PDB file of C-alpha atoms and ligand atoms in Angstrom:
ATOM      1  CA  UNK V1069       0.000   0.000   0.000  1.00 61.00           C
ATOM      2  CA  UNK V1070       1.308   3.483  -0.878  1.00 62.00           C
ATOM      3  CA  UNK V1071       1.933   5.316   2.379  1.00 63.00           C
ATOM      4  CA  UNK V1072       1.666   9.060   2.781  1.00 61.00           C
ATOM      5  CA  UNK V1073       4.852  10.391   4.291  1.00 66.00           C
ATOM      6  CA  UNK V1074       3.553  13.375   6.188  1.00 66.00           C
ATOM      7  CA  UNK V1075       1.093  11.567   8.460  1.00 63.00           C
ATOM      8  CA  UNK V1076       3.119  11.363  11.649  1.00 66.00           C
ATOM      9  CA  UNK V1077       0.667  11.521  14.489  1.00 72.00           C
ATOM     10  CA  UNK V1078      -2.076   9.053  15.323  1.00 75.00           C
ATOM     11  CA  UNK V1079      -4.899  10.613  17.311  1.00 73.00           C
ATOM     12  CA  UNK V1080      -6.564   8.390  19.918  1.00 79.00           C
ATOM     13  CA  UNK V1081     -10.325   7.997  19.762  1.00 78.00           C
ATOM     14  CA  UNK V1082     -11.629  10.326  22.433  1.00 79.00           C
ATOM     15  CA  UNK V1083     -15.375   9.832  22.403  1.00 81.00           C
ATOM     16  CA  UNK V1084     -17.824   7.306  21.052  1.00 81.00           C
ATOM     17  CA  UNK V1085     -21.532   7.979  20.651  1.00 81.00           C
ATOM     18  CA  UNK V1086     -23.917   5.085  20.072  1.00 86.00           C
ATOM     19  CA  UNK V1087     -27.070   5.504  18.077  1.00 87.00           C
ATOM     20  CA  UNK V1088     -28.373   6.101  14.585  1.00 86.00           C
ATOM     21  CA  UNK V1089     -28.509   9.208  12.526  1.00 83.00           C
ATOM     22  CA  UNK V1090     -31.371   9.198  10.038  1.00 87.00           C
ATOM     23  CA  UNK V1091     -29.995  11.561   7.448  1.00 83.00           C
ATOM     24  CA  UNK V1092     -32.851  10.877   5.029  1.00 85.00           C
ATOM     25  CA  UNK V1093     -35.349  12.285   7.530  1.00 88.00           C
ATOM     26  CA  UNK V1094     -33.812  15.751   7.288  1.00 85.00           C
ATOM     27  CA  UNK V1095     -35.377  18.213   4.879  1.00 85.00           C
ATOM     28  CA  UNK V1096     -33.657  21.187   3.372  1.00 78.00           C
ATOM     29  CA  UNK V1097     -35.216  24.152   1.671  1.00 80.00           C
ATOM     30  CA  UNK V1098     -33.188  25.686  -1.087  1.00 76.00           C
ATOM     31  CA  UNK V1099     -34.591  28.294  -3.425  1.00 77.00           C
ATOM     32  CA  UNK V1100     -32.804  27.540  -6.683  1.00 80.00           C
ATOM     33  CA  UNK V1101     -34.395  30.642  -8.263  1.00 85.00           C
ATOM     34  CA  UNK V1102     -31.830  32.865  -6.618  1.00 85.00           C
ATOM     35  CA  UNK V1103     -28.928  31.185  -8.412  1.00 90.00           C
ATOM     36  CA  UNK V1104     -30.745  30.810 -11.745  1.00 93.00           C
ATOM     37  CA  UNK V1105     -28.573  33.521 -13.222  1.00 92.00           C
ATOM     38  CA  UNK V1106     -25.449  31.501 -12.409  1.00 94.00           C
ATOM     39  CA  UNK V1107     -26.962  28.337 -13.931  1.00 95.00           C
ATOM     40  CA  UNK V1108     -27.931  30.200 -17.116  1.00 95.00           C
ATOM     41  CA  UNK V1109     -24.331  31.391 -17.472  1.00 96.00           C
ATOM     42  CA  UNK V1110     -23.035  27.853 -16.912  1.00 95.00           C
ATOM     43  CA  UNK V1111     -25.195  26.718 -19.829  1.00 95.00           C
ATOM     44  CA  UNK V1112     -23.350  29.244 -22.002  1.00 95.00           C
ATOM     45  CA  UNK V1113     -19.948  28.184 -20.656  1.00 95.00           C
ATOM     46  CA  UNK V1114     -19.539  31.276 -18.502  1.00 96.00           C
ATOM     47  CA  UNK V1115     -18.970  31.750 -14.800  1.00 96.00           C
ATOM     48  CA  UNK V1116     -20.495  34.276 -12.458  1.00 96.00           C
ATOM     49  CA  UNK V1117     -20.083  34.635  -8.724  1.00 96.00           C
ATOM     50  CA  UNK V1118     -22.026  36.624  -6.160  1.00 95.00           C
ATOM     51  CA  UNK V1119     -20.338  39.684  -4.731  1.00 97.00           C
ATOM     52  CA  UNK V1120     -21.254  41.145  -1.375  1.00 96.00           C
ATOM     53  CA  UNK V1121     -21.573  44.947  -1.557  1.00 96.00           C
ATOM     54  CA  UNK V1122     -20.897  45.211   2.141  1.00 95.00           C
ATOM     55  CA  UNK V1123     -17.479  43.474   2.374  1.00 96.00           C
ATOM     56  CA  UNK V1124     -16.572  42.746  -1.296  1.00 96.00           C
ATOM     57  CA  UNK V1125     -16.385  38.976  -0.710  1.00 97.00           C
ATOM     58  CA  UNK V1126     -17.075  37.056  -3.929  1.00 97.00           C
ATOM     59  CA  UNK V1127     -18.507  33.573  -3.588  1.00 96.00           C
ATOM     60  CA  UNK V1128     -18.391  30.834  -6.173  1.00 95.00           C
ATOM     61  CA  UNK V1129     -20.497  28.753  -6.279  1.00 93.00           C
ATOM     62  CA  UNK V1130     -22.746  31.670  -5.326  1.00 94.00           C
ATOM     63  CA  UNK V1131     -23.810  31.693  -1.694  1.00 92.00           C
ATOM     64  CA  UNK V1132     -27.083  33.326  -0.772  1.00 90.00           C
ATOM     65  CA  UNK V1133     -25.683  34.609   2.521  1.00 92.00           C
ATOM     66  CA  UNK V1134     -22.246  36.231   2.634  1.00 94.00           C
ATOM     67  CA  UNK V1135     -19.907  33.840   4.522  1.00 91.00           C
ATOM     68  CA  UNK V1136     -17.980  36.787   5.977  1.00 93.00           C
ATOM     69  CA  UNK V1137     -20.526  39.397   7.075  1.00 95.00           C
ATOM     70  CA  UNK V1138     -23.831  37.467   6.749  1.00 95.00           C
ATOM     71  CA  UNK V1139     -25.469  40.070   4.463  1.00 95.00           C
ATOM     72  CA  UNK V1140     -27.317  39.008   1.311  1.00 93.00           C
ATOM     73  CA  UNK V1141     -25.039  39.533  -1.689  1.00 94.00           C
ATOM     74  CA  UNK V1142     -26.820  40.666  -4.866  1.00 91.00           C
ATOM     75  CA  UNK V1143     -24.139  41.708  -7.344  1.00 95.00           C
ATOM     76  CA  UNK V1144     -23.192  39.220 -10.068  1.00 96.00           C
ATOM     77  CA  UNK V1145     -19.585  39.350 -11.253  1.00 97.00           C
ATOM     78  CA  UNK V1146     -17.951  37.463 -14.112  1.00 97.00           C
ATOM     79  CA  UNK V1147     -15.141  35.077 -13.207  1.00 97.00           C
ATOM     80  CA  UNK V1148     -12.306  33.578 -15.212  1.00 96.00           C
ATOM     81  CA  UNK V1149     -12.132  29.915 -16.199  1.00 96.00           C
ATOM     82  CA  UNK V1150      -8.995  29.408 -14.154  1.00 97.00           C
ATOM     83  CA  UNK V1151      -8.711  28.305 -10.551  1.00 97.00           C
ATOM     84  CA  UNK V1152      -6.126  27.112  -8.036  1.00 97.00           C
ATOM     85  CA  UNK V1153      -6.013  24.225  -5.593  1.00 97.00           C
ATOM     86  CA  UNK V1154      -6.861  25.735  -2.173  1.00 97.00           C
ATOM     87  CA  UNK V1155      -6.323  22.539  -0.212  1.00 97.00           C
ATOM     88  CA  UNK V1156      -6.483  18.821  -0.818  1.00 96.00           C
ATOM     89  CA  UNK V1157      -6.573  15.437   0.799  1.00 95.00           C
ATOM     90  CA  UNK V1158      -6.398  11.832  -0.337  1.00 92.00           C
ATOM     91  CA  UNK V1159      -8.890   9.036  -0.076  1.00 90.00           C
ATOM     92  CA  UNK V1160      -7.720   5.439  -0.409  1.00 89.00           C
ATOM     93  CA  UNK V1161      -9.586   3.443  -2.990  1.00 86.00           C
ATOM     94  CA  UNK V1162      -9.056   0.458  -5.223  1.00 86.00           C
ATOM     95  CA  UNK V1163     -10.290   1.359  -8.674  1.00 82.00           C
ATOM     96  CA  UNK V1164     -10.320  -1.059 -11.598  1.00 83.00           C
ATOM     97  CA  UNK V1165      -6.737  -1.613 -12.663  1.00 82.00           C
ATOM     98  CA  UNK V1166      -5.322  -1.055  -9.169  1.00 82.00           C
ATOM     99  CA  UNK V1167      -3.746  -4.085  -7.520  1.00 89.00           C
ATOM    100  CA  UNK V1168      -3.886  -2.414  -4.112  1.00 89.00           C
ATOM    101  CA  UNK V1169      -5.606   0.664  -2.652  1.00 89.00           C
ATOM    102  CA  UNK V1170      -3.936   3.955  -3.512  1.00 89.00           C
ATOM    103  CA  UNK V1171      -4.704   7.563  -2.638  1.00 91.00           C
ATOM    104  CA  UNK V1172      -7.007   9.496  -4.932  1.00 92.00           C
ATOM    105  CA  UNK V1173      -6.998  13.280  -4.644  1.00 94.00           C
ATOM    106  CA  UNK V1174      -9.952  15.132  -3.118  1.00 95.00           C
ATOM    107  CA  UNK V1175      -9.382  18.807  -3.897  1.00 97.00           C
ATOM    108  CA  UNK V1176     -10.945  22.050  -2.795  1.00 97.00           C
ATOM    109  CA  UNK V1177     -10.398  24.695  -5.440  1.00 97.00           C
ATOM    110  CA  UNK V1178     -10.745  28.458  -5.468  1.00 97.00           C
ATOM    111  CA  UNK V1179     -11.979  30.021  -8.692  1.00 97.00           C
ATOM    112  CA  UNK V1180      -9.772  32.960  -9.716  1.00 96.00           C
ATOM    113  CA  UNK V1181     -11.608  36.135  -8.710  1.00 96.00           C
ATOM    114  CA  UNK V1182     -13.575  34.400  -5.933  1.00 97.00           C
ATOM    115  CA  UNK V1183     -12.852  34.206  -2.208  1.00 97.00           C
ATOM    116  CA  UNK V1184     -14.586  30.934  -1.389  1.00 96.00           C
ATOM    117  CA  UNK V1185     -13.611  27.399  -2.289  1.00 96.00           C
ATOM    118  CA  UNK V1186     -15.496  24.246  -3.185  1.00 95.00           C
ATOM    119  CA  UNK V1187     -14.831  20.584  -3.913  1.00 95.00           C
ATOM    120  CA  UNK V1188     -14.199  19.837  -7.557  1.00 93.00           C
ATOM    121  CA  UNK V1189     -12.924  17.029  -9.750  1.00 94.00           C
ATOM    122  CA  UNK V1190      -9.531  16.671 -11.367  1.00 96.00           C
ATOM    123  CA  UNK V1191      -9.184  14.508 -14.504  1.00 95.00           C
ATOM    124  CA  UNK V1192     -10.105  10.902 -13.724  1.00 90.00           C
ATOM    125  CA  UNK V1193      -7.265   8.919 -12.157  1.00 87.00           C
ATOM    126  CA  UNK V1194      -5.055  11.980 -11.659  1.00 93.00           C
ATOM    127  CA  UNK V1195      -1.932  11.151  -9.619  1.00 93.00           C
ATOM    128  CA  UNK V1196      -2.398  12.206  -5.986  1.00 95.00           C
ATOM    129  CA  UNK V1197       1.344  12.834  -5.584  1.00 94.00           C
ATOM    130  CA  UNK V1198       1.334  15.460  -8.352  1.00 95.00           C
ATOM    131  CA  UNK V1199      -1.239  17.657  -6.594  1.00 96.00           C
ATOM    132  CA  UNK V1200      -0.067  20.663  -4.558  1.00 96.00           C
ATOM    133  CA  UNK V1201      -1.625  23.719  -2.930  1.00 96.00           C
ATOM    134  CA  UNK V1202      -1.594  26.583  -5.431  1.00 95.00           C
ATOM    135  CA  UNK V1203      -1.648  24.282  -8.483  1.00 96.00           C
ATOM    136  CA  UNK V1204      -3.225  26.219 -11.377  1.00 97.00           C
ATOM    137  CA  UNK V1205      -6.249  24.683 -13.067  1.00 97.00           C
ATOM    138  CA  UNK V1206      -8.607  25.427 -15.926  1.00 97.00           C
ATOM    139  CA  UNK V1207     -12.193  24.311 -16.430  1.00 97.00           C
ATOM    140  CA  UNK V1208     -12.942  21.472 -18.825  1.00 97.00           C
ATOM    141  CA  UNK V1209     -16.542  22.075 -19.884  1.00 97.00           C
ATOM    142  CA  UNK V1210     -18.967  19.235 -20.512  1.00 95.00           C
ATOM    143  CA  UNK V1211     -19.943  18.627 -24.156  1.00 94.00           C
ATOM    144  CA  UNK V1212     -23.684  18.886 -23.549  1.00 94.00           C
ATOM    145  CA  UNK V1213     -24.400  21.654 -21.096  1.00 94.00           C
ATOM    146  CA  UNK V1214     -27.497  21.334 -18.954  1.00 94.00           C
ATOM    147  CA  UNK V1215     -27.382  24.549 -16.964  1.00 93.00           C
ATOM    148  CA  UNK V1216     -26.164  23.052 -13.696  1.00 92.00           C
ATOM    149  CA  UNK V1217     -22.829  22.489 -11.978  1.00 93.00           C
ATOM    150  CA  UNK V1218     -22.223  19.244 -13.862  1.00 94.00           C
ATOM    151  CA  UNK V1219     -21.464  21.522 -16.855  1.00 96.00           C
ATOM    152  CA  UNK V1220     -18.037  21.814 -15.245  1.00 96.00           C
ATOM    153  CA  UNK V1221     -16.837  18.317 -16.080  1.00 96.00           C
ATOM    154  CA  UNK V1222     -13.537  18.683 -14.250  1.00 96.00           C
ATOM    155  CA  UNK V1223     -10.610  21.037 -13.677  1.00 97.00           C
ATOM    156  CA  UNK V1224      -7.568  20.419 -15.860  1.00 97.00           C
ATOM    157  CA  UNK V1225      -4.104  21.188 -14.423  1.00 96.00           C
ATOM    158  CA  UNK V1226      -2.332  23.814 -16.541  1.00 95.00           C
ATOM    159  CA  UNK V1227       1.279  24.955 -16.821  1.00 91.00           C
ATOM    160  CA  UNK V1228       2.533  26.630 -13.653  1.00 87.00           C
ATOM    161  CA  UNK V1229       4.764  29.626 -14.506  1.00 82.00           C
ATOM    162  CA  UNK V1230       6.095  29.781 -10.919  1.00 81.00           C
ATOM    163  CA  UNK V1231       7.808  26.398 -11.376  1.00 78.00           C
ATOM    164  CA  UNK V1232       9.855  27.755 -14.298  1.00 76.00           C
ATOM    165  CA  UNK V1233      10.692  30.866 -12.266  1.00 76.00           C
ATOM    166  CA  UNK V1234      11.944  28.737  -9.361  1.00 76.00           C
ATOM    167  CA  UNK V1235      14.069  26.620 -11.712  1.00 76.00           C
ATOM    168  CA  UNK V1236      15.585  29.765 -13.233  1.00 75.00           C
ATOM    169  CA  UNK V1237      16.416  31.105  -9.788  1.00 76.00           C
ATOM    170  CA  UNK V1238      18.092  27.832  -8.850  1.00 76.00           C
ATOM    171  CA  UNK V1239      20.319  27.800 -11.917  1.00 75.00           C
ATOM    172  CA  UNK V1240      21.249  31.448 -11.421  1.00 75.00           C
ATOM    173  CA  UNK V1241      22.451  30.841  -7.867  1.00 68.00           C
TER     174      UNK V1241
HETATM  175 ZN1   ZN F 534     -20.104  40.325   3.030  1.00 67.59          ZN
END
């Protein structure tokens, strides 16, 4: 099994709660009308986020309540197709073709121009050990757009200019 090198500490189990949690009995109300504008743009292959006039925080995907100052943002702003990896983790799985479980990346990305992050897909089977915080990405749009978030098929890693700059610095020194 491929071991992650940076996991050094094992935390003891501190508390155990017995019982069941009936998740399916919970009901959520979500008024999709308020993000219709975002969905319509997705259908056209465009991105818009919601900007809060009070604190200038831009959320993508749009949040109906500002995560910073709790006001209701109402200003739509266009965003670029590029994003960066904000943080990531690995989940061990054995996909077809794997002889033993290996880590698959689970990434939270931040769309360029937005202040919030969300979970998104990298290309299928992307090597966990190639992922890093700050890795630049670009949207790969779905062929048939439906006007929902599945129109973003995945985020494709793109060339990172900072790597070339670091290399240049190393050779100069
Ligand atoms: Zn705000």
